[in-house]
Amino acid sequence: TFDLALGNHWTLGAIAVPNPTNAVAGTSGLIRITAAPISWAANFKFPAGAAPTIGTFPAVIPFYVQDATNILMGNVTEGIA
């Protein structure tokens, strides 16, 4: 599960990324991505309206919780070890 009450730094790989639980407005954090996610849940909102295609792993993407149903995603930094 992706529970923001347990922390705001997460690592994920080739999974269907679920909507996080306990998303509180104003929370921010980072997601370290080790393999291409299969999909992202509807609450994740990406620049330009679509999840990025990541070519080099691991990658890091920042997020900001606008409200319980809108997780604003930043730009991906690829190839970060």
Tab-separated table of C-alpha atoms in Angstrom:
chain	number	residue	atom	x	y	z
A	1	THR	CA	0.000	0.000	0.000
A	2	PHE	CA	1.007	3.600	-0.531
A	3	ASP	CA	0.185	5.146	2.866
A	4	LEU	CA	1.421	8.711	3.284
A	5	ALA	CA	0.958	8.434	7.063
A	6	LEU	CA	3.986	6.092	7.007
A	7	GLY	CA	6.306	8.545	5.265
A	8	ASN	CA	6.745	10.735	2.223
A	9	HIS	CA	9.696	9.032	0.494
A	10	TRP	CA	8.768	5.909	-1.475
A	11	THR	CA	10.454	3.455	-3.825
A	12	LEU	CA	8.505	1.607	-6.494
A	13	GLY	CA	9.108	-0.481	-9.559
A	14	ALA	CA	7.038	-2.201	-12.226
A	15	ILE	CA	3.672	-1.992	-10.460
A	16	ALA	CA	0.290	-0.379	-10.949
A	17	VAL	CA	0.785	2.620	-8.639
A	18	PRO	CA	-2.311	2.989	-6.427
A	19	ASN	CA	-3.792	6.210	-5.102
A	20	PRO	CA	-2.130	6.914	-1.770
A	21	THR	CA	-4.079	6.722	1.452
A	22	ASN	CA	-3.883	9.428	4.115
A	23	ALA	CA	-3.119	12.133	1.546
A	24	VAL	CA	-3.169	15.424	3.485
A	25	ALA	CA	-3.072	18.749	1.667
A	26	GLY	CA	0.384	20.318	1.825
A	27	THR	CA	2.289	17.043	2.091
A	28	SER	CA	5.202	16.696	-0.306
A	29	GLY	CA	7.811	14.067	-0.976
A	30	LEU	CA	9.762	12.012	-3.478
A	31	ILE	CA	9.204	8.754	-5.290
A	32	ARG	CA	12.259	6.755	-6.394
A	33	ILE	CA	11.401	4.680	-9.459
A	34	THR	CA	13.483	1.562	-10.159
A	35	ALA	CA	11.510	0.205	-13.148
A	36	ALA	CA	8.740	1.552	-15.367
A	37	PRO	CA	5.386	1.617	-13.561
A	38	ILE	CA	2.609	-0.315	-15.292
A	39	SER	CA	0.155	2.510	-14.635
A	40	TRP	CA	-0.571	5.400	-12.279
A	41	ALA	CA	-3.873	5.814	-10.410
A	42	ALA	CA	-6.206	8.679	-11.314
A	43	ASN	CA	-5.216	10.994	-8.438
A	44	PHE	CA	-1.717	11.541	-9.876
A	45	LYS	CA	-1.592	14.654	-12.083
A	46	PHE	CA	1.453	15.042	-14.339
A	47	PRO	CA	2.872	18.024	-16.239
A	48	ALA	CA	1.367	18.112	-19.758
A	49	GLY	CA	-1.394	15.756	-18.562
A	50	ALA	CA	0.361	12.413	-19.054
A	51	ALA	CA	2.736	10.239	-17.042
A	52	PRO	CA	6.289	10.569	-18.347
A	53	THR	CA	8.131	7.893	-20.267
A	54	ILE	CA	11.248	7.136	-18.252
A	55	GLY	CA	14.253	5.876	-20.172
A	56	THR	CA	16.951	5.556	-17.499
A	57	PHE	CA	16.535	4.083	-14.015
A	58	PRO	CA	16.595	4.752	-11.206
A	59	ALA	CA	14.688	7.994	-11.475
A	60	VAL	CA	13.213	10.394	-8.936
A	61	ILE	CA	9.970	12.351	-9.153
A	62	PRO	CA	8.724	14.878	-6.585
A	63	PHE	CA	5.075	15.122	-5.567
A	64	TYR	CA	2.830	17.593	-3.754
A	65	VAL	CA	-0.586	16.781	-2.290
A	66	GLN	CA	-2.971	19.533	-3.367
A	67	ASP	CA	-5.908	17.721	-1.753
A	68	ALA	CA	-6.983	14.122	-1.118
A	69	THR	CA	-7.744	13.489	-4.806
A	70	ASN	CA	-5.045	15.549	-6.551
A	71	ILE	CA	-1.390	14.561	-6.232
A	72	LEU	CA	0.621	17.014	-8.321
A	73	MET	CA	3.704	15.377	-9.825
A	74	GLY	CA	6.881	17.217	-10.766
A	75	ASN	CA	9.331	16.539	-13.551
A	76	VAL	CA	11.338	13.305	-13.489
A	77	THR	CA	15.086	13.262	-12.925
A	78	GLU	CA	16.411	10.164	-14.684
A	79	GLY	CA	19.508	8.097	-14.084
A	80	ILE	CA	20.048	9.179	-10.500
A	81	ALA	CA	21.832	6.591	-8.403
